[in-house]
Tab-separated table of C-alpha atoms and ligand atoms in Angstrom:
chain	number	residue	atom	x	y	z
A	1	MET	CA	47.182	-156.578	-75.423
A	2	SER	CA	48.341	-159.459	-73.283
A	3	LYS	CA	49.069	-158.836	-69.647
A	4	LEU	CA	52.380	-160.717	-69.873
A	5	PHE	CA	53.779	-158.074	-72.192
A	6	GLU	CA	52.295	-155.117	-70.362
A	7	PRO	CA	54.969	-152.986	-68.650
A	8	TYR	CA	55.103	-153.194	-64.877
A	9	GLN	CA	56.091	-150.429	-62.505
A	10	LEU	CA	58.186	-151.904	-59.715
A	11	GLN	CA	58.566	-148.987	-57.311
A	12	THR	CA	60.809	-146.560	-59.254
A	13	ILE	CA	61.659	-148.831	-62.180
A	14	SER	CA	59.635	-149.786	-65.199
A	15	LEU	CA	59.859	-153.378	-66.443
A	16	LYS	CA	59.116	-153.836	-70.136
A	17	ASN	CA	57.063	-156.970	-69.441
A	18	ARG	CA	55.990	-159.248	-66.576
A	19	ILE	CA	58.585	-161.921	-67.260
A	20	ALA	CA	61.354	-162.346	-64.705
A	21	MET	CA	64.193	-164.820	-64.463
A	22	ALA	CA	64.144	-166.527	-61.067
A	23	PRO	CA	67.434	-166.596	-59.168
A	24	MET	CA	69.333	-169.774	-59.998
A	25	CYS	CA	72.736	-170.738	-58.608
A	26	MET	CA	75.070	-171.690	-61.410
A	27	TYR	CA	77.841	-173.031	-59.150
A	28	SER	CA	80.345	-171.526	-61.538
A	29	ALA	CA	82.094	-168.800	-59.555
A	30	GLU	CA	85.771	-168.878	-58.660
A	31	ASP	CA	86.385	-170.255	-55.177
A	32	ASP	CA	86.522	-166.730	-53.771
A	33	GLY	CA	83.060	-165.814	-55.086
A	34	MET	CA	84.293	-163.995	-58.183
A	35	VAL	CA	82.314	-163.615	-61.405
A	36	THR	CA	83.619	-165.528	-64.439
A	37	PRO	CA	83.027	-164.896	-68.188
A	38	PHE	CA	80.302	-167.553	-68.017
A	39	HIS	CA	78.136	-165.350	-65.806
A	40	VAL	CA	78.405	-162.390	-68.157
A	41	VAL	CA	77.299	-164.482	-71.141
A	42	HIS	CA	74.658	-166.490	-69.253
A	43	TYR	CA	72.776	-163.453	-67.937
A	44	ALA	CA	73.210	-161.271	-71.049
A	45	THR	CA	71.704	-164.076	-73.141
A	46	ARG	CA	68.459	-164.001	-71.146
A	47	ALA	CA	68.420	-160.216	-71.509
A	48	ALA	CA	68.767	-160.583	-75.284
A	49	GLY	CA	65.876	-163.040	-75.047
A	50	GLN	CA	63.798	-160.110	-73.704
A	51	VAL	CA	63.332	-161.149	-70.106
A	52	GLY	CA	62.086	-157.993	-68.341
A	53	LEU	CA	63.735	-158.518	-64.955
A	54	ILE	CA	66.699	-160.778	-64.310
A	55	ILE	CA	67.547	-161.786	-60.763
A	56	LEU	CA	71.088	-162.931	-60.254
A	57	GLU	CA	71.557	-166.181	-58.378
A	58	ALA	CA	71.909	-166.432	-54.588
A	59	THR	CA	75.050	-164.426	-53.831
A	60	GLY	CA	76.778	-164.851	-50.485
A	61	VAL	CA	76.819	-161.891	-48.112
A	62	LEU	CA	79.418	-163.777	-46.045
A	63	PRO	CA	81.818	-166.545	-47.135
A	64	GLU	CA	80.444	-168.952	-44.505
A	65	GLY	CA	76.944	-168.190	-45.831
A	66	ARG	CA	77.489	-169.771	-49.238
A	67	ILE	CA	75.602	-172.861	-50.354
A	68	SER	CA	78.817	-174.059	-52.045
A	69	ASN	CA	82.289	-172.691	-52.652
A	70	LYS	CA	81.274	-172.016	-56.258
A	71	ASP	CA	78.590	-169.488	-55.277
A	72	LEU	CA	78.957	-165.875	-56.283
A	73	GLY	CA	80.021	-163.566	-53.469
A	74	ILE	CA	79.290	-160.001	-52.427
A	75	TRP	CA	80.993	-159.961	-49.037
A	76	ASP	CA	83.944	-157.844	-50.215
A	77	ASP	CA	84.455	-154.775	-52.396
A	78	VAL	CA	86.595	-156.937	-54.656
A	79	HIS	CA	83.367	-158.495	-55.992
A	80	ILE	CA	81.862	-155.229	-57.248
A	81	GLU	CA	83.738	-154.963	-60.544
A	82	GLY	CA	82.777	-158.448	-61.798
A	83	LEU	CA	79.146	-157.970	-60.805
A	84	LYS	CA	79.152	-154.645	-62.638
A	85	GLN	CA	80.233	-156.424	-65.814
A	86	VAL	CA	77.295	-158.815	-65.455
A	87	VAL	CA	74.925	-155.884	-64.885
A	88	ASP	CA	76.265	-154.001	-67.923
A	89	GLY	CA	75.852	-157.125	-70.076
A	90	MET	CA	72.183	-157.413	-69.107
A	91	LYS	CA	71.433	-153.698	-69.402
A	92	ALA	CA	72.835	-153.614	-72.939
A	93	TYR	CA	69.709	-155.588	-73.975
A	94	GLY	CA	67.166	-153.614	-71.981
A	95	ALA	CA	66.644	-155.909	-69.006
A	96	LYS	CA	66.233	-154.566	-65.508
A	97	THR	CA	68.575	-156.210	-63.071
A	98	ALA	CA	68.394	-157.547	-59.546
A	99	ILE	CA	70.570	-159.646	-57.280
A	100	GLN	CA	69.532	-162.129	-54.620
A	101	LEU	CA	71.412	-161.458	-51.388
A	102	ALA	CA	71.793	-164.706	-49.503
A	103	HIS	CA	73.070	-166.472	-46.425
A	104	ALA	CA	72.834	-170.262	-46.545
A	105	GLY	CA	72.699	-170.865	-42.778
A	106	ARG	CA	72.719	-174.574	-41.971
A	107	LYS	CA	72.590	-175.489	-45.657
A	108	ALA	CA	76.063	-174.056	-46.283
A	109	THR	CA	78.478	-176.710	-47.546
A	110	VAL	CA	81.664	-174.646	-47.299
A	111	GLU	CA	84.748	-175.407	-45.207
A	112	GLY	CA	84.745	-174.370	-41.547
A	113	GLU	CA	82.019	-173.574	-39.082
A	114	ILE	CA	78.455	-172.985	-40.335
A	115	TYR	CA	75.679	-171.088	-38.531
A	116	ALA	CA	71.945	-171.361	-37.856
A	117	PRO	CA	69.334	-170.293	-35.311
A	118	SER	CA	69.615	-173.702	-33.620
A	119	ALA	CA	72.233	-176.460	-33.705
A	120	ILE	CA	70.221	-178.924	-35.799
A	121	ALA	CA	71.589	-180.347	-39.063
A	122	PHE	CA	69.381	-180.357	-42.188
A	123	ASN	CA	70.065	-184.092	-42.597
A	124	ASP	CA	72.947	-186.560	-42.268
A	125	ALA	CA	74.671	-185.200	-45.339
A	126	TYR	CA	75.036	-181.742	-43.777
A	127	LYS	CA	77.213	-180.443	-40.953
A	128	THR	CA	75.645	-179.557	-37.619
A	129	PRO	CA	75.560	-175.759	-37.456
A	130	THR	CA	76.647	-173.614	-34.539
A	131	GLU	CA	73.757	-171.878	-32.762
A	132	MET	CA	74.204	-168.189	-33.458
A	133	THR	CA	75.015	-165.749	-30.677
A	134	LEU	CA	73.566	-162.240	-30.669
A	135	ASN	CA	76.935	-161.056	-32.016
A	136	ASP	CA	76.715	-163.542	-34.876
A	137	ILE	CA	73.255	-162.200	-35.681
A	138	GLU	CA	74.540	-158.608	-35.660
A	139	LYS	CA	77.304	-159.614	-38.045
A	140	VAL	CA	74.817	-161.120	-40.505
A	141	ILE	CA	72.563	-158.046	-40.446
A	142	GLU	CA	75.568	-155.805	-41.106
A	143	ALA	CA	76.682	-158.135	-43.923
A	144	PHE	CA	73.315	-157.773	-45.699
A	145	LYS	CA	73.606	-154.003	-45.341
A	146	GLN	CA	77.138	-153.893	-46.754
A	147	ALA	CA	76.080	-156.221	-49.568
A	148	ALA	CA	73.265	-153.815	-50.473
A	149	ILE	CA	75.771	-150.951	-50.666
A	150	ARG	CA	77.997	-153.034	-52.961
A	151	ALA	CA	75.032	-154.092	-55.120
A	152	GLU	CA	74.167	-150.439	-55.663
A	153	LYS	CA	77.769	-149.718	-56.673
A	154	ALA	CA	77.602	-152.595	-59.162
A	155	GLY	CA	74.562	-150.894	-60.724
A	156	PHE	CA	71.699	-153.257	-59.904
A	157	ASP	CA	68.190	-151.812	-60.313
A	158	ALA	CA	66.613	-153.937	-57.575
A	159	LEU	CA	67.532	-156.147	-54.632
A	160	GLU	CA	66.038	-159.411	-53.449
A	161	ILE	CA	66.612	-160.723	-49.937
A	162	HIS	CA	66.683	-164.529	-49.869
A	163	GLY	CA	64.245	-165.485	-47.147
A	164	ALA	CA	63.271	-168.867	-48.629
A	165	HIS	CA	64.204	-172.540	-49.015
A	166	GLY	CA	65.575	-173.223	-45.564
A	167	TYR	CA	68.521	-170.887	-45.787
A	168	LEU	CA	69.387	-168.688	-42.830
A	169	ILE	CA	66.490	-166.201	-42.773
A	170	SER	CA	64.003	-168.935	-43.577
A	171	GLU	CA	65.451	-171.054	-40.746
A	172	PHE	CA	64.711	-168.238	-38.322
A	173	LEU	CA	61.135	-167.860	-39.620
A	174	SER	CA	60.188	-171.515	-39.181
A	175	PRO	CA	59.475	-173.154	-35.807
A	176	ALA	CA	60.699	-176.405	-37.377
A	177	THR	CA	64.265	-175.062	-37.471
A	178	ASN	CA	64.218	-172.258	-34.916
A	179	LYS	CA	64.192	-173.596	-31.338
A	180	ARG	CA	65.621	-170.449	-29.741
A	181	THR	CA	64.339	-169.199	-26.411
A	182	ASP	CA	65.633	-165.624	-26.778
A	183	ALA	CA	64.110	-162.656	-28.654
A	184	TYR	CA	64.737	-164.420	-31.992
A	185	GLY	CA	62.685	-167.558	-31.292
A	186	GLY	CA	59.261	-168.666	-30.140
A	187	SER	CA	56.486	-166.294	-31.233
A	188	GLN	CA	55.820	-165.310	-34.836
A	189	GLU	CA	57.102	-161.852	-34.043
A	190	ASN	CA	60.341	-163.215	-32.590
A	191	ARG	CA	60.973	-165.587	-35.483
A	192	TYR	CA	60.433	-162.656	-37.858
A	193	ARG	CA	62.902	-160.442	-35.953
A	194	LEU	CA	65.983	-161.301	-38.028
A	195	LEU	CA	64.161	-160.653	-41.306
A	196	ARG	CA	62.754	-157.424	-39.867
A	197	GLN	CA	66.229	-156.233	-38.928
A	198	VAL	CA	67.751	-157.309	-42.249
A	199	ILE	CA	65.039	-155.409	-44.172
A	200	ASP	CA	65.534	-152.304	-42.011
A	201	ALA	CA	69.328	-152.488	-42.444
A	202	VAL	CA	69.035	-152.864	-46.216
A	203	ARG	CA	66.388	-150.119	-46.423
A	204	SER	CA	68.702	-147.751	-44.488
A	205	VAL	CA	71.129	-147.791	-47.431
A	206	TRP	CA	68.882	-148.717	-50.387
A	207	ASP	CA	65.802	-146.815	-51.493
A	208	GLY	CA	65.204	-148.701	-54.770
A	209	PRO	CA	62.920	-151.683	-55.411
A	210	LEU	CA	63.167	-154.349	-52.734
A	211	LEU	CA	61.910	-157.918	-53.088
A	212	VAL	CA	61.917	-160.708	-50.539
A	213	ARG	CA	61.723	-164.376	-51.522
A	214	VAL	CA	59.879	-166.569	-49.057
A	215	SER	CA	58.955	-170.224	-48.687
A	216	ALA	CA	55.287	-169.778	-47.874
A	217	GLU	CA	54.833	-173.352	-46.691
A	218	ASP	CA	57.138	-175.935	-45.076
A	219	TYR	CA	54.949	-178.961	-45.886
A	220	ALA	CA	55.675	-180.183	-42.354
A	221	GLU	CA	53.486	-180.587	-39.290
A	222	ASN	CA	55.596	-178.348	-37.075
A	223	GLY	CA	56.421	-175.881	-39.852
A	224	THR	CA	55.041	-172.638	-41.231
A	225	THR	CA	51.974	-172.332	-43.454
A	226	MET	CA	50.564	-169.752	-45.809
A	227	ASP	CA	48.753	-168.054	-42.905
A	228	ASP	CA	52.086	-167.262	-41.216
A	229	PHE	CA	53.317	-165.701	-44.418
A	230	ILE	CA	50.263	-163.521	-44.832
A	231	VAL	CA	51.166	-162.015	-41.450
A	232	PHE	CA	54.892	-161.784	-42.271
A	233	SER	CA	54.049	-160.192	-45.631
A	234	ARG	CA	51.908	-157.509	-43.981
A	235	TRP	CA	54.890	-156.674	-41.813
A	236	MET	CA	57.192	-156.642	-44.840
A	237	LYS	CA	54.821	-154.310	-46.633
A	238	SER	CA	54.855	-151.908	-43.675
A	239	GLN	CA	58.662	-151.960	-43.810
A	240	GLY	CA	58.713	-150.851	-47.443
A	241	VAL	CA	59.150	-154.166	-49.262
A	242	ASP	CA	57.771	-153.782	-52.790
A	243	LEU	CA	57.067	-157.359	-53.844
A	244	ILE	CA	57.040	-160.822	-52.286
A	245	ASP	CA	58.553	-163.551	-54.456
A	246	VAL	CA	56.539	-166.549	-53.336
A	247	SER	CA	58.176	-169.951	-53.356
A	248	THR	CA	57.698	-172.886	-50.962
A	249	GLY	CA	59.593	-175.715	-49.297
A	250	GLY	CA	63.228	-176.491	-48.654
A	251	VAL	CA	63.120	-175.825	-44.922
A	252	VAL	CA	62.855	-179.439	-43.812
A	253	GLN	CA	62.802	-182.627	-45.823
A	254	ALA	CA	59.263	-183.182	-47.067
A	255	ASN	CA	57.346	-184.882	-49.828
A	256	ILE	CA	56.003	-182.148	-52.058
A	257	ASN	CA	53.361	-182.782	-54.677
A	258	VAL	CA	54.789	-180.800	-57.553
A	259	PHE	CA	52.697	-179.932	-60.629
A	260	PRO	CA	52.329	-177.002	-63.056
A	261	GLY	CA	51.684	-173.811	-61.114
A	262	TYR	CA	51.687	-175.573	-57.740
A	263	GLN	CA	52.894	-172.470	-55.894
A	264	VAL	CA	50.497	-170.030	-57.570
A	265	PRO	CA	47.860	-170.365	-54.801
A	266	HIS	CA	50.494	-169.182	-52.318
A	267	ALA	CA	51.318	-166.101	-54.401
A	268	GLU	CA	47.603	-165.427	-54.758
A	269	ALA	CA	46.851	-165.797	-51.041
A	270	ILE	CA	49.664	-163.449	-50.036
A	271	LYS	CA	48.811	-160.889	-52.727
A	272	HIS	CA	45.226	-160.608	-51.546
A	273	GLY	CA	45.721	-161.467	-47.877
A	274	ALA	CA	48.506	-158.976	-47.273
A	275	GLY	CA	47.676	-156.490	-50.036
A	276	ILE	CA	51.155	-156.563	-51.549
A	277	PRO	CA	52.319	-157.385	-55.077
A	278	THR	CA	53.646	-160.919	-55.523
A	279	SER	CA	55.379	-163.017	-58.105
A	280	ALA	CA	54.424	-166.587	-58.939
A	281	VAL	CA	57.076	-169.225	-59.606
A	282	GLY	CA	57.316	-172.965	-60.030
A	283	LEU	CA	56.668	-175.069	-63.128
A	284	ILE	CA	55.275	-172.195	-65.135
A	285	THR	CA	56.387	-173.033	-68.656
A	286	THR	CA	53.835	-171.721	-71.152
A	287	ALA	CA	52.660	-168.271	-72.188
A	288	ILE	CA	49.016	-169.284	-71.723
A	289	GLN	CA	49.689	-170.425	-68.171
A	290	ALA	CA	51.463	-167.134	-67.388
A	291	GLU	CA	48.671	-165.121	-68.965
A	292	GLU	CA	46.010	-166.945	-66.929
A	293	ILE	CA	47.814	-166.153	-63.661
A	294	LEU	CA	48.128	-162.460	-64.499
A	295	GLN	CA	44.662	-161.959	-66.001
A	296	ASN	CA	43.025	-163.612	-63.004
A	297	ASN	CA	44.992	-161.260	-60.758
A	298	ARG	CA	46.677	-164.127	-58.920
A	299	ALA	CA	50.156	-162.546	-59.068
A	300	ASP	CA	51.854	-159.484	-60.560
A	301	LEU	CA	54.980	-160.972	-62.093
A	302	ILE	CA	55.841	-164.375	-63.545
A	303	PHE	CA	59.153	-165.839	-62.467
A	304	LEU	CA	60.652	-168.495	-64.717
A	305	GLY	CA	63.437	-170.813	-63.649
A	306	ARG	CA	64.396	-173.952	-65.522
A	307	VAL	CA	62.505	-173.132	-68.696
A	308	LEU	CA	64.839	-170.139	-69.124
A	309	LEU	CA	67.866	-172.411	-68.738
A	310	ARG	CA	66.547	-174.556	-71.565
A	311	GLU	CA	65.252	-171.678	-73.651
A	312	PRO	CA	66.779	-168.225	-73.126
A	313	TYR	CA	64.533	-166.826	-75.871
A	314	TRP	CA	61.316	-167.989	-74.170
A	315	PRO	CA	59.831	-164.450	-74.162
A	316	LEU	CA	60.136	-164.225	-77.952
A	317	HIS	CA	58.176	-167.463	-78.396
A	318	ALA	CA	55.641	-166.355	-75.778
A	319	ALA	CA	55.118	-163.085	-77.650
A	320	LYS	CA	54.366	-164.991	-80.835
A	321	GLU	CA	51.926	-167.248	-79.014
A	322	LEU	CA	50.095	-164.267	-77.527
A	323	GLY	CA	50.157	-162.267	-80.759
A	324	GLU	CA	52.497	-159.566	-79.467
A	325	GLU	CA	55.118	-157.593	-81.350
A	326	VAL	CA	58.488	-157.623	-79.621
A	327	THR	CA	61.418	-155.572	-80.815
A	328	PRO	CA	64.382	-157.910	-81.048
A	329	PRO	CA	67.888	-156.914	-79.918
A	330	THR	CA	69.378	-154.590	-82.567
A	331	PRO	CA	71.886	-157.107	-84.020
A	332	TYR	CA	69.001	-159.486	-84.843
A	333	VAL	CA	66.703	-156.948	-86.486
A	334	ARG	CA	67.758	-157.638	-90.060
A	335	GLY	CA	67.087	-161.324	-89.720
A	336	TRP	CA	63.767	-160.914	-87.969
B	401	LIG	C1	67.164	-172.818	-58.244
B	401	LIG	N1	66.342	-172.088	-57.363
B	401	LIG	C2	66.902	-171.094	-56.593
B	401	LIG	N2	66.115	-170.321	-55.803
B	401	LIG	C3	66.618	-169.264	-55.140
B	401	LIG	O1	65.896	-168.561	-54.441
B	401	LIG	N3	67.952	-168.961	-55.255
B	401	LIG	C4	68.809	-169.692	-56.002
B	401	LIG	O2	69.986	-169.353	-56.129
B	401	LIG	C5	68.285	-170.836	-56.649
B	401	LIG	N4	69.098	-171.661	-57.375
B	401	LIG	C6	68.556	-172.592	-58.229
B	401	LIG	C7	69.378	-173.268	-59.129
B	401	LIG	C8	68.835	-174.156	-60.054
B	401	LIG	C9	69.728	-174.852	-61.034
B	401	LIG	C10	67.433	-174.372	-60.065
B	401	LIG	C11	66.794	-175.294	-61.072
B	401	LIG	C12	66.628	-173.730	-59.153
B	401	LIG	C13	64.872	-172.197	-57.468
B	401	LIG	C14	64.361	-171.388	-58.663
B	401	LIG	O3	64.563	-170.003	-58.462
B	401	LIG	C15	62.858	-171.618	-58.915
B	401	LIG	O4	62.137	-171.158	-57.804
B	401	LIG	C16	62.537	-173.096	-59.160
B	401	LIG	O5	63.421	-173.646	-60.107
B	401	LIG	C17	61.090	-173.299	-59.615
B	401	LIG	O6	60.839	-172.630	-60.816
B	401	LIG	P1	60.855	-173.417	-62.242
B	401	LIG	O7	62.257	-173.887	-62.482
B	401	LIG	O8	59.902	-174.560	-62.126
B	401	LIG	O9	60.418	-172.376	-63.238
């Protein structure tokens, strides 16, 4: 049997295979963060395509923490019902469901003030953020906690904290963006403090599977490297995080040499260096490539992004390629 189609136990939940849909913003929400019929269809389609775990796009825990005003929101109870419809649509086809809880920090492009560890703009196209006070930090931690409570009410099986790509948490982790001189800046431990407190706050209300997405490399001289993330990942493990979703980049502008599987070494280094399950993501497009990563024990799950936008039924083709039997969704059985 292939490893890609082997079930995977993620804390309390069992995934039917190792294929996950990476979180991808669809910029299709109503202005107030509400789900639309598009989201229900979009995510249910990937579930029908037999993706084992689907992670909903970056969803704002605060309105000022959205990448755009078309991001999904989870900052108010009014969002729960729509998210529940998306969850039900995915569950109807046997997928396990997760949501990425996010705060965009200095990369928010919404109206009004935006916030970051330090008052440095990402580039000329972005607003200069306000340096966060300790009260602002408290508010963000509480917002992640409340978002976790709402996500549970909406029925999600797992949560992912967005700690990658130069959004708020990632900005705190990196010395390239965090110039603070208080308890939240300077040493590795201080830069990790916000993520530590967010994880603890979420864990105080959520005992299900918890993932954290990180950018394990800034590709910048004054930025973080894989070694920092091996340390951070050990800390995350000790706080009860179940899996690190390993991405890279996005913190500062950088030239990144992108090629098939380019982030796999990061997932592999963290998996073995910190002794915690990881997922690999980034230009993984073929079943053989996915199988190689899993069989060589380089990561535990395969996250697919763009290839699942182009081909929602990717897992069905992958099964054929690897000689696996996959039970199709019931309505398709007669035509199988
Ligand atoms: C993304 N990505 C992304 N990442 C994330 O953590 N949260 C998000 O909401 C988004 N949004 C998003 C939208 C779109 C349209 C794309 C293409 C990408 C990054 C994504 O999850 C993934 O890491 C990358 O796309 C690399 O994987 P692929 O596409 O090469 O398989």
